[in-house]
PDB file of C-alpha atoms in Angstrom:
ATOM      1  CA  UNK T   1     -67.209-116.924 -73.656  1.00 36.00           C
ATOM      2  CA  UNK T   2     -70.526-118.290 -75.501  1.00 52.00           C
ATOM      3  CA  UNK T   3     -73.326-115.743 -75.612  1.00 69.00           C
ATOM      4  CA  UNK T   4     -75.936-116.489 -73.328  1.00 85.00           C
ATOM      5  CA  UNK T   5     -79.177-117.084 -75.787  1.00 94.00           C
ATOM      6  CA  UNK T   6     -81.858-115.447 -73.306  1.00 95.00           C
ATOM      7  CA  UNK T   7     -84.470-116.848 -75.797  1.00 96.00           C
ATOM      8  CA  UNK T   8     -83.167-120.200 -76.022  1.00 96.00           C
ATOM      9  CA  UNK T   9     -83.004-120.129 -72.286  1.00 97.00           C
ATOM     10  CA  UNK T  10     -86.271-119.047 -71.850  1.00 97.00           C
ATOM     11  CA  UNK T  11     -87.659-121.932 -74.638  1.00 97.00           C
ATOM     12  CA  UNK T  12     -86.007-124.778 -72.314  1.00 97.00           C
ATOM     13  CA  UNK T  13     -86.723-123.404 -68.789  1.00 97.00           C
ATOM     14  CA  UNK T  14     -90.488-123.108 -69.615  1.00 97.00           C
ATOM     15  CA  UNK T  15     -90.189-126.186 -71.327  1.00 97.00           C
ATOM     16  CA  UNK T  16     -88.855-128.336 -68.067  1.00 97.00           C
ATOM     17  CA  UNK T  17     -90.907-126.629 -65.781  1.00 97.00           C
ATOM     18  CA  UNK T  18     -94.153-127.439 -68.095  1.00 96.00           C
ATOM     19  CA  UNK T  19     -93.516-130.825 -68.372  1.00 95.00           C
ATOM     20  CA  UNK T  20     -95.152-133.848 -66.396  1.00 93.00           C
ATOM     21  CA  UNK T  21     -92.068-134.898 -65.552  1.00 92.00           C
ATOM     22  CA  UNK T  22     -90.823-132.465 -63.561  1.00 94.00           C
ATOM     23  CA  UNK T  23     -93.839-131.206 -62.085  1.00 92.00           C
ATOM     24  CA  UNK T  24     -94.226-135.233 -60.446  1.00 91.00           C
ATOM     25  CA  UNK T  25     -90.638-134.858 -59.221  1.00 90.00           C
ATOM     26  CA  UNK T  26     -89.869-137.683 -60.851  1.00 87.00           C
ATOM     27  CA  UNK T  27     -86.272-139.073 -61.658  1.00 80.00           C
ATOM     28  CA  UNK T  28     -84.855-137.504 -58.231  1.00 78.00           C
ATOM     29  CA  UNK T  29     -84.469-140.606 -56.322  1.00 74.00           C
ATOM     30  CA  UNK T  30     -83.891-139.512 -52.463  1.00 72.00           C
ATOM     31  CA  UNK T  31     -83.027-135.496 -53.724  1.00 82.00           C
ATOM     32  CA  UNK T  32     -84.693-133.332 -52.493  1.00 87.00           C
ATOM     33  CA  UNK T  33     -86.881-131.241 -55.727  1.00 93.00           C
ATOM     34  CA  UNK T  34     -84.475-128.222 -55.684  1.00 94.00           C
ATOM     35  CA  UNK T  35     -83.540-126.623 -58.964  1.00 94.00           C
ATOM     36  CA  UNK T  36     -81.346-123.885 -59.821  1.00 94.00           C
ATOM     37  CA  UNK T  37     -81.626-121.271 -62.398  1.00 96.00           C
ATOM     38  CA  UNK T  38     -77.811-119.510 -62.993  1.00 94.00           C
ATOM     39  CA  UNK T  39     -77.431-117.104 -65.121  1.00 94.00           C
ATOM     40  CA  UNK T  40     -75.190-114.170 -65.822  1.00 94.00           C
ATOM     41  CA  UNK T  41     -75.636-111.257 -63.496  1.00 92.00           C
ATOM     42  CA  UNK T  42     -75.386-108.688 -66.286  1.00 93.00           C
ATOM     43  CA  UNK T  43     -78.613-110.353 -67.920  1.00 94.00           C
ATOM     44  CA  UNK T  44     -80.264-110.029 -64.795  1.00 94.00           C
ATOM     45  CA  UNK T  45     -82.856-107.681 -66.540  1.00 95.00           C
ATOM     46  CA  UNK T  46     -83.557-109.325 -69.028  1.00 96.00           C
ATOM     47  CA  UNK T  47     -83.992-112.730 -66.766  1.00 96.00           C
ATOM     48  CA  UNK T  48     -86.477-110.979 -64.846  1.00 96.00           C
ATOM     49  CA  UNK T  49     -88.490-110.317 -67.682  1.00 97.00           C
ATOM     50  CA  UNK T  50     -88.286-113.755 -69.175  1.00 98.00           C
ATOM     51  CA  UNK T  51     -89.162-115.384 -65.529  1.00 98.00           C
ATOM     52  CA  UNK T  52     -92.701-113.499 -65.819  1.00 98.00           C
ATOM     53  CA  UNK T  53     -93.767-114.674 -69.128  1.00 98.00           C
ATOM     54  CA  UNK T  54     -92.648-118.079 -68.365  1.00 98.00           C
ATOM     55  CA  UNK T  55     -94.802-118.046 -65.405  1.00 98.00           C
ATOM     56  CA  UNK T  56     -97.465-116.041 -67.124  1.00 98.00           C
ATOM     57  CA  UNK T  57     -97.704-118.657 -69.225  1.00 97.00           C
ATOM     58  CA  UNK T  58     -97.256-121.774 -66.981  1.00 98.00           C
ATOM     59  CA  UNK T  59    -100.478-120.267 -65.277  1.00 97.00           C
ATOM     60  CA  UNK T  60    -102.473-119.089 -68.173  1.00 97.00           C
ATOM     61  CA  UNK T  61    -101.847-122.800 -70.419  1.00 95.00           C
ATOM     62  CA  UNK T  62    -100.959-125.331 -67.641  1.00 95.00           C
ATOM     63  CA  UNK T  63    -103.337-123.514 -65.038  1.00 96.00           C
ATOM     64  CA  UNK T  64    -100.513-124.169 -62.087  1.00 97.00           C
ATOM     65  CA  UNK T  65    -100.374-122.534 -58.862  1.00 96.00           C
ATOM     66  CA  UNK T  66     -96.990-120.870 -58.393  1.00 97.00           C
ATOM     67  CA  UNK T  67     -95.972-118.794 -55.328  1.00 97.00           C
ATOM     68  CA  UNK T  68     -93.268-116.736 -56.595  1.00 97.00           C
ATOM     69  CA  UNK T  69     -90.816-115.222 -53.185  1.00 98.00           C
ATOM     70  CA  UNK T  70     -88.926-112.042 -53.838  1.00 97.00           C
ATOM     71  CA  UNK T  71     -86.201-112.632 -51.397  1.00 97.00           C
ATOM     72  CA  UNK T  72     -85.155-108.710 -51.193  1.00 95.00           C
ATOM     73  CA  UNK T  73     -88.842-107.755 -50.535  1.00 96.00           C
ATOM     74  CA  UNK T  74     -89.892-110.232 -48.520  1.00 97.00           C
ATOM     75  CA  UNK T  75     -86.793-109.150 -46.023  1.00 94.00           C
ATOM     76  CA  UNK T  76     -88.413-105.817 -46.338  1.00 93.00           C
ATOM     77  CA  UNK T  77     -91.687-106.754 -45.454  1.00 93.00           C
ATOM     78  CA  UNK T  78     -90.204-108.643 -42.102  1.00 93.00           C
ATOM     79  CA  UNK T  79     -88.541-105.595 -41.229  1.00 92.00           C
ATOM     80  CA  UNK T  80     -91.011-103.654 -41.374  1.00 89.00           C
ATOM     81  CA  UNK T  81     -93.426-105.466 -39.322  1.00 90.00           C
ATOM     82  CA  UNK T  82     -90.838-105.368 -36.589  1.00 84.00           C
ATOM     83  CA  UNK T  83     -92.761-102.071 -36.113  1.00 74.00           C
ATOM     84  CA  UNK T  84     -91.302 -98.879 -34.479  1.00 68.00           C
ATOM     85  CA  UNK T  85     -89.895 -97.403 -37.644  1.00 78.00           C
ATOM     86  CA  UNK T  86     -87.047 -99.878 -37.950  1.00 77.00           C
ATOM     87  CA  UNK T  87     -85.671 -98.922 -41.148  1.00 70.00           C
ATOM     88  CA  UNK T  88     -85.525 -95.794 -40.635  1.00 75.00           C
ATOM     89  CA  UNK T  89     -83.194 -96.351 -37.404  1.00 75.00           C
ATOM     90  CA  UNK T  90     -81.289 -98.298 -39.467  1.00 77.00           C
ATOM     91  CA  UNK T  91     -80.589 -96.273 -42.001  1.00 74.00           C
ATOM     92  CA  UNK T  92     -79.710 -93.811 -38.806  1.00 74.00           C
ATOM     93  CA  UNK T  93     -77.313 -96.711 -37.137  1.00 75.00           C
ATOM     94  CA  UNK T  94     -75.575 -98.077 -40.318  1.00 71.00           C
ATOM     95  CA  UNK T  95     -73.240 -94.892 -40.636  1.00 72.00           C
ATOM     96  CA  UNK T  96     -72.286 -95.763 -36.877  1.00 76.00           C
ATOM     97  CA  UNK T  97     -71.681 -99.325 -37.029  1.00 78.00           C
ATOM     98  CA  UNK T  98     -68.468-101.338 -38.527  1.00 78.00           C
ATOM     99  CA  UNK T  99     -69.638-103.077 -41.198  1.00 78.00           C
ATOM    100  CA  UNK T 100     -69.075-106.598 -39.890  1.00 84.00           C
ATOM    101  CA  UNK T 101     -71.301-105.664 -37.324  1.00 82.00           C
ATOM    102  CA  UNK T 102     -73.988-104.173 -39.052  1.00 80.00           C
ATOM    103  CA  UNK T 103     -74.162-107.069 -41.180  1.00 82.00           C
ATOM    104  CA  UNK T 104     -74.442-109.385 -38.087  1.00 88.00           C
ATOM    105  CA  UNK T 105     -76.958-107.372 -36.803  1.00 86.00           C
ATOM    106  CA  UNK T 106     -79.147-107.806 -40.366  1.00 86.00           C
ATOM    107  CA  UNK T 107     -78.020-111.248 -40.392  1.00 89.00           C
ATOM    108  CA  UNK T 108     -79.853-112.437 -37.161  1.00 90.00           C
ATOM    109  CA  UNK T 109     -83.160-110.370 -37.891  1.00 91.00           C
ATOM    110  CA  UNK T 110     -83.467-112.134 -41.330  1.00 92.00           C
ATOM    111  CA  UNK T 111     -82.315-115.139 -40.170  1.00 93.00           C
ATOM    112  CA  UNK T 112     -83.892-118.522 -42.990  1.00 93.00           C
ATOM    113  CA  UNK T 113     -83.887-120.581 -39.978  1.00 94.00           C
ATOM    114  CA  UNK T 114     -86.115-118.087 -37.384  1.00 95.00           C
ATOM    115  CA  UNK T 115     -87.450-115.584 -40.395  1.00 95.00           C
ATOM    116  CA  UNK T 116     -87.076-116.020 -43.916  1.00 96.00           C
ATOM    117  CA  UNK T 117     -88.498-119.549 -44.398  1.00 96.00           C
ATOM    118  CA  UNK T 118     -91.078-119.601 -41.843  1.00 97.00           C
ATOM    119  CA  UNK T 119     -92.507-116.489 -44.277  1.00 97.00           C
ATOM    120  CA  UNK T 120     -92.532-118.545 -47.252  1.00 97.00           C
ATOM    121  CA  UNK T 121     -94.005-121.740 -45.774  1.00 96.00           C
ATOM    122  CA  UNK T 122     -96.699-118.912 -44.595  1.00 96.00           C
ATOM    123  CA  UNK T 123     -97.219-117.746 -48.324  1.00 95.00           C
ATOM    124  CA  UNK T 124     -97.182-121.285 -49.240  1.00 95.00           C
ATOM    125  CA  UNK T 125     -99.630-122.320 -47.008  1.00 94.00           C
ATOM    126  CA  UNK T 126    -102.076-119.439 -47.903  1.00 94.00           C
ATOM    127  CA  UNK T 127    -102.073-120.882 -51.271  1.00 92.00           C
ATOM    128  CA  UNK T 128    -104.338-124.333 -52.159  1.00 82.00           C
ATOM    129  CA  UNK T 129    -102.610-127.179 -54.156  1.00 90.00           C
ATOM    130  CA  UNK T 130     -99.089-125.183 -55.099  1.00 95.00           C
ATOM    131  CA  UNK T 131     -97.247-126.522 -58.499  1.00 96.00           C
ATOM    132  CA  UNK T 132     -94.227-124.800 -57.770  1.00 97.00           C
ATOM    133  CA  UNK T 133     -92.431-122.525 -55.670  1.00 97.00           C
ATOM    134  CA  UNK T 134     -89.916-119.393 -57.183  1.00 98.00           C
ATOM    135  CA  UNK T 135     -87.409-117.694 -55.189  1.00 98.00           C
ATOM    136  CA  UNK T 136     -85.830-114.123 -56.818  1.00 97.00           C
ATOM    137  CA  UNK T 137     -83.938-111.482 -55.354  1.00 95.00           C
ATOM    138  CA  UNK T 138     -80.696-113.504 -54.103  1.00 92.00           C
ATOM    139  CA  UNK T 139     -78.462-111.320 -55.555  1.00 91.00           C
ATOM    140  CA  UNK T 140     -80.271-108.449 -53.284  1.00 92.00           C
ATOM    141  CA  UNK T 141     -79.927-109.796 -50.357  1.00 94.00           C
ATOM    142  CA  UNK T 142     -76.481-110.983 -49.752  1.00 87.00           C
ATOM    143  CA  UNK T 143     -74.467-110.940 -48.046  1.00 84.00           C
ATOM    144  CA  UNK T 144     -77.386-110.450 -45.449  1.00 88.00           C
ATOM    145  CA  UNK T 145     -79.002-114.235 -46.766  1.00 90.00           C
ATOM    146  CA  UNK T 146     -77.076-116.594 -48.411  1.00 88.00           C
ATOM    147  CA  UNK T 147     -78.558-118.831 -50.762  1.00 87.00           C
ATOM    148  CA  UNK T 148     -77.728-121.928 -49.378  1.00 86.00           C
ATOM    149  CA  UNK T 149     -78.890-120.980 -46.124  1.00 90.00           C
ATOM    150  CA  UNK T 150     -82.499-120.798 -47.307  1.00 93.00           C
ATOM    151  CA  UNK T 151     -82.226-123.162 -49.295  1.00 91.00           C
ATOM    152  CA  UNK T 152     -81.127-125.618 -46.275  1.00 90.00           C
ATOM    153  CA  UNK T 153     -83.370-124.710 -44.092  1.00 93.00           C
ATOM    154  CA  UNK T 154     -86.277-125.156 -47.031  1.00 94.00           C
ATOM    155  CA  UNK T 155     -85.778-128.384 -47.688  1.00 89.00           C
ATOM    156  CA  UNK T 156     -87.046-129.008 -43.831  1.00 86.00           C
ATOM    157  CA  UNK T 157     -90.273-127.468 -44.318  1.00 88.00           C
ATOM    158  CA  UNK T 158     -91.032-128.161 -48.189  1.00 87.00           C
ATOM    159  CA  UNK T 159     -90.745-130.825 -50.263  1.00 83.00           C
ATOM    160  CA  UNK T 160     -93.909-131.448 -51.814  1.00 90.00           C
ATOM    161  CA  UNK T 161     -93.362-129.904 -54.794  1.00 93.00           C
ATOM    162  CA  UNK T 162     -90.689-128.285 -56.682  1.00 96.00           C
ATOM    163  CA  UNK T 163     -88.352-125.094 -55.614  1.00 96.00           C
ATOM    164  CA  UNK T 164     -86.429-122.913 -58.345  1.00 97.00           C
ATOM    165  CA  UNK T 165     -83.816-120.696 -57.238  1.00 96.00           C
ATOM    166  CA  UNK T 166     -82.629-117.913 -60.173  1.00 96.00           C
ATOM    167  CA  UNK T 167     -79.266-117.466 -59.298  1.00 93.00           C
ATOM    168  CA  UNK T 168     -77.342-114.538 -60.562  1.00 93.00           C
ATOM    169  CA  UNK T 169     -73.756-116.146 -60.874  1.00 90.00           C
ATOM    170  CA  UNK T 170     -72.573-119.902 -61.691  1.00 87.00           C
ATOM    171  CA  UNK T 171     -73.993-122.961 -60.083  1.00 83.00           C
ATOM    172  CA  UNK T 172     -71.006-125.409 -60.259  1.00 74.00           C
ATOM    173  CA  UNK T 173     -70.535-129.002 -59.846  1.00 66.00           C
ATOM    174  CA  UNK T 174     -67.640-131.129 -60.032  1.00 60.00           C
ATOM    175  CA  UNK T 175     -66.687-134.596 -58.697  1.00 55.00           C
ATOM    176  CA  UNK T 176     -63.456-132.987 -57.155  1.00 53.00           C
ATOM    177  CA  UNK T 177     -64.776-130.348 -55.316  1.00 52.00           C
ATOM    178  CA  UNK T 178     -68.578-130.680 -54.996  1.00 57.00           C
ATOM    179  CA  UNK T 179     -71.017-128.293 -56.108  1.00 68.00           C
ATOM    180  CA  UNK T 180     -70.858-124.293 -55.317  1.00 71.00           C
ATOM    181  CA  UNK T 181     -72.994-121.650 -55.773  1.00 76.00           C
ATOM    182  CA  UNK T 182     -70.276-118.655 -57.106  1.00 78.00           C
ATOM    183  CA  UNK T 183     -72.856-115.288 -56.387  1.00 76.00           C
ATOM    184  CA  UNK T 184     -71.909-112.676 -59.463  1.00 74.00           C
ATOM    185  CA  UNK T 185     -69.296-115.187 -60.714  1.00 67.00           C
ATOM    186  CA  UNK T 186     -66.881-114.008 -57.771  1.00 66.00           C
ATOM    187  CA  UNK T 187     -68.307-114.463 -54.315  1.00 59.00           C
ATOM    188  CA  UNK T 188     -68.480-118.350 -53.215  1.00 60.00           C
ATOM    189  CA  UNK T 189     -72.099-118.632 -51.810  1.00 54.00           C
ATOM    190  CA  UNK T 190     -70.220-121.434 -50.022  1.00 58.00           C
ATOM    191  CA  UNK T 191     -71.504-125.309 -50.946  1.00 62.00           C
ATOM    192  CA  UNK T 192     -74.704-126.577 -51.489  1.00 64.00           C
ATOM    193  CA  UNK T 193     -75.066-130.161 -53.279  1.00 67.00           C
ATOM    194  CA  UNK T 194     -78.875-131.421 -53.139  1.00 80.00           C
ATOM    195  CA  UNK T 195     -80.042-128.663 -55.819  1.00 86.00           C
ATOM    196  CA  UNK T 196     -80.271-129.347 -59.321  1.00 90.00           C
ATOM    197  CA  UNK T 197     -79.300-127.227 -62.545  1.00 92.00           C
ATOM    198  CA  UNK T 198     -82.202-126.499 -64.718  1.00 95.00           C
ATOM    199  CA  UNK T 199     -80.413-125.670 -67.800  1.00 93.00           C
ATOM    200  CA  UNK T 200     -79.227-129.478 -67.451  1.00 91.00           C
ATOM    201  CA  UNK T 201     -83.123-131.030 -66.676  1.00 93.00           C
ATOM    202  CA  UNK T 202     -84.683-133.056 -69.880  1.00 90.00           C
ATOM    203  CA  UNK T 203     -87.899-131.145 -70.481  1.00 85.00           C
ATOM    204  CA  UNK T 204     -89.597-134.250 -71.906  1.00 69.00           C
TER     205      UNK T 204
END
């Protein structure tokens, strides 16, 4: 297994997402300007840390306007403004539920379609001109929101400028079988084709 260079990593994805290039969305044809970020979960540490120098950076030198969308909090912050002390009860219910039933429950209040991405077009549209849009926290959230359910549903309400997903697992793509997005290297975050991998994007 090759060592994953977090350094090298970091060099290249602040690299693509600097560049002209990518910021125009150009060389996508009819896709959609998704991008994925995979990486090991065990780095996920040191990922985070690398994610806010590179946008420290892309703001400070390039002067962009990045909305950057915690997925975990975000979910928290829906909850909560359900009112009436709702994680509290839930916390109180969970021990009471079956699993598969809890999860259903979770699954319909944080629905992308009805929840999750109407909050982010909200953050998005607070913000004036946006460069680029960052989702985090996927591997917090599942199996409550699944990547490729937000990321569906996103591509309805943004397009204007690009969307990068860090991913803590593999990101594959094959001819054979299509393209799947493998949560933690085991769970298969079931298939989602339209999204490209960064680590693969020219940064010139």
């Amino acid at each position: 297994m090759t060592e994953y260079d977090i350094a090298s990593v970091e060099r290249h994805v602040l690299a693509v997402l600097s560049s002209d290039r990518f910021l125009r969305m150009e060389g996508l044809g009819n896709e959609v300007p998704f991008f994925i970020w995979p990486y090991p979960p065990e780095q996920e540490l040191q990922v985070r840390e690398a994610t806010g120098r590179i946008i420290d950076r892309l703001r400070t030198t390039r002067g962009l306007s990045i909305v950057v969308v915690d997925l975990f909090e975000l979910a928290v912050e829906l909850l909560e403004a359900r009112g009436g002390n709702l994680l509290e009860r839930l916390e109180q219910v969970e021990p009471t539920r079956s699993r598969s039933d809890f999860r259903r429950d979770l699954q319909r209040m944080l629905d992308p379609e009805q929840h999750i991405v109407p909050a982010i077009k909200r953050r998005v549209d607070a913000e004036a001109d946006v460069d680029l849009l960052v989702l985090t926290g996927i591997g917090r959230v599942f199996p409550f929101i699944r990547s490729h359910n937000v990321l569906n549903n996103l591509q309805v309400a943004v397009s204007e400028f690009p969307v990068l997903m860090l991913f803590p697992g593999e990101y594959r793509q094959t001819a054979a079988s299509g393209s799947s997005l493998e949560l933690f290297n085991l769970l298969t975050d079931d298939q989602y084709y339209r999204a490209k991998n960064i680590m693969e994007q020219e940064p010139a």
